[in-house]
Amino acid sequence: MGTFFYYVVINQTASGCEVTSEVSTIIINEGPAITTQPIGSDICLNGAANVLEVITENGVGTPTYQWFSNTTNSSAGATEITGATNSNYNPATNTVGEVFYFVVISFDGGCSDIQSTIALVNTVAEPIATAVDPEQTICLDGQADTFEITLTGGVGNPTYQWFSNTTNTNSGGTAIAGATNSTYDTGVLSSI
């Protein structure tokens, strides 16, 4: 880093003429670096993935961006994403599967291109909750078998909240206090 100044003196000895050029300046800045890298996400189908974003520092000139996608964790063989030329990119989540993203940043001041780390966006199928033995018939003052839900698909650690309802619908019910497991025991049912 630093500033350098150059000029030239030109002599024409036969005529005795001499001229000195104007000063030329070269300013050397620190090379560009990415200070914020894109962060991937695990997301359900059609969910809102993390917006991929980079922030740079240093370099010369205005940076330009080009995002790429790939089916493998590599920049080799990646596909340029048409129109993805900002410092951030909102990845699509309308297809189940893994897609790897990165951005290449160019500068118009003689700096070399720089590339971000590769971020994985893993889109998984929506979870499916299946009731085990969902309908039971019991006598007054009897006890039903424990309700149980099996969960497939989705991503992350599930949380549960059981509800009761006065109609045969899975909306508008009342949350049952403390019923936060994958199973629920109604206890003895003594009213109709």
PDB file of C-alpha atoms in Angstrom, residues 28 33 37 48 58 60 70 72 76 109 111 122 135-136 141-142 148 158:
ATOM      1  CA  ILE A  28      -1.928   1.216  -4.247  1.00  0.00           C
ATOM      2  CA  ALA A  33     -11.763  -9.078   0.814  1.00  0.00           C
ATOM      3  CA  GLN A  37     -19.911 -14.592   3.632  1.00  0.00           C
ATOM      4  CA  ALA A  48     -38.158 -18.655   3.058  1.00  0.00           C
ATOM      5  CA  ASN A  58     -11.029  -2.541   0.212  1.00  0.00           C
ATOM      6  CA  VAL A  60     -10.515  -0.293  -6.163  1.00  0.00           C
ATOM      7  CA  ASN A  70     -24.184 -25.917  -8.590  1.00  0.00           C
ATOM      8  CA  THR A  72     -22.095 -30.203  -6.038  1.00  0.00           C
ATOM      9  CA  ALA A  76     -16.202 -26.184 -11.039  1.00  0.00           C
ATOM     10  CA  GLY A 109      -9.439  -1.066 -10.701  1.00  0.00           C
ATOM     11  CA  CYS A 111      -7.885  -6.029  -8.571  1.00  0.00           C
ATOM     12  CA  ASN A 122     -31.070 -27.740   1.410  1.00  0.00           C
ATOM     13  CA  GLU A 135     -60.449 -42.793  15.859  1.00  0.00           C
ATOM     14  CA  GLN A 136     -61.556 -44.678  18.941  1.00  0.00           C
ATOM     15  CA  ASP A 141     -65.947 -43.005  32.154  1.00  0.00           C
ATOM     16  CA  GLY A 142     -63.571 -44.999  29.977  1.00  0.00           C
ATOM     17  CA  GLU A 148     -49.689 -40.702  19.004  1.00  0.00           C
ATOM     18  CA  PRO A 158     -40.141 -30.496  16.080  1.00  0.00           C
TER      19      PRO A 158
END
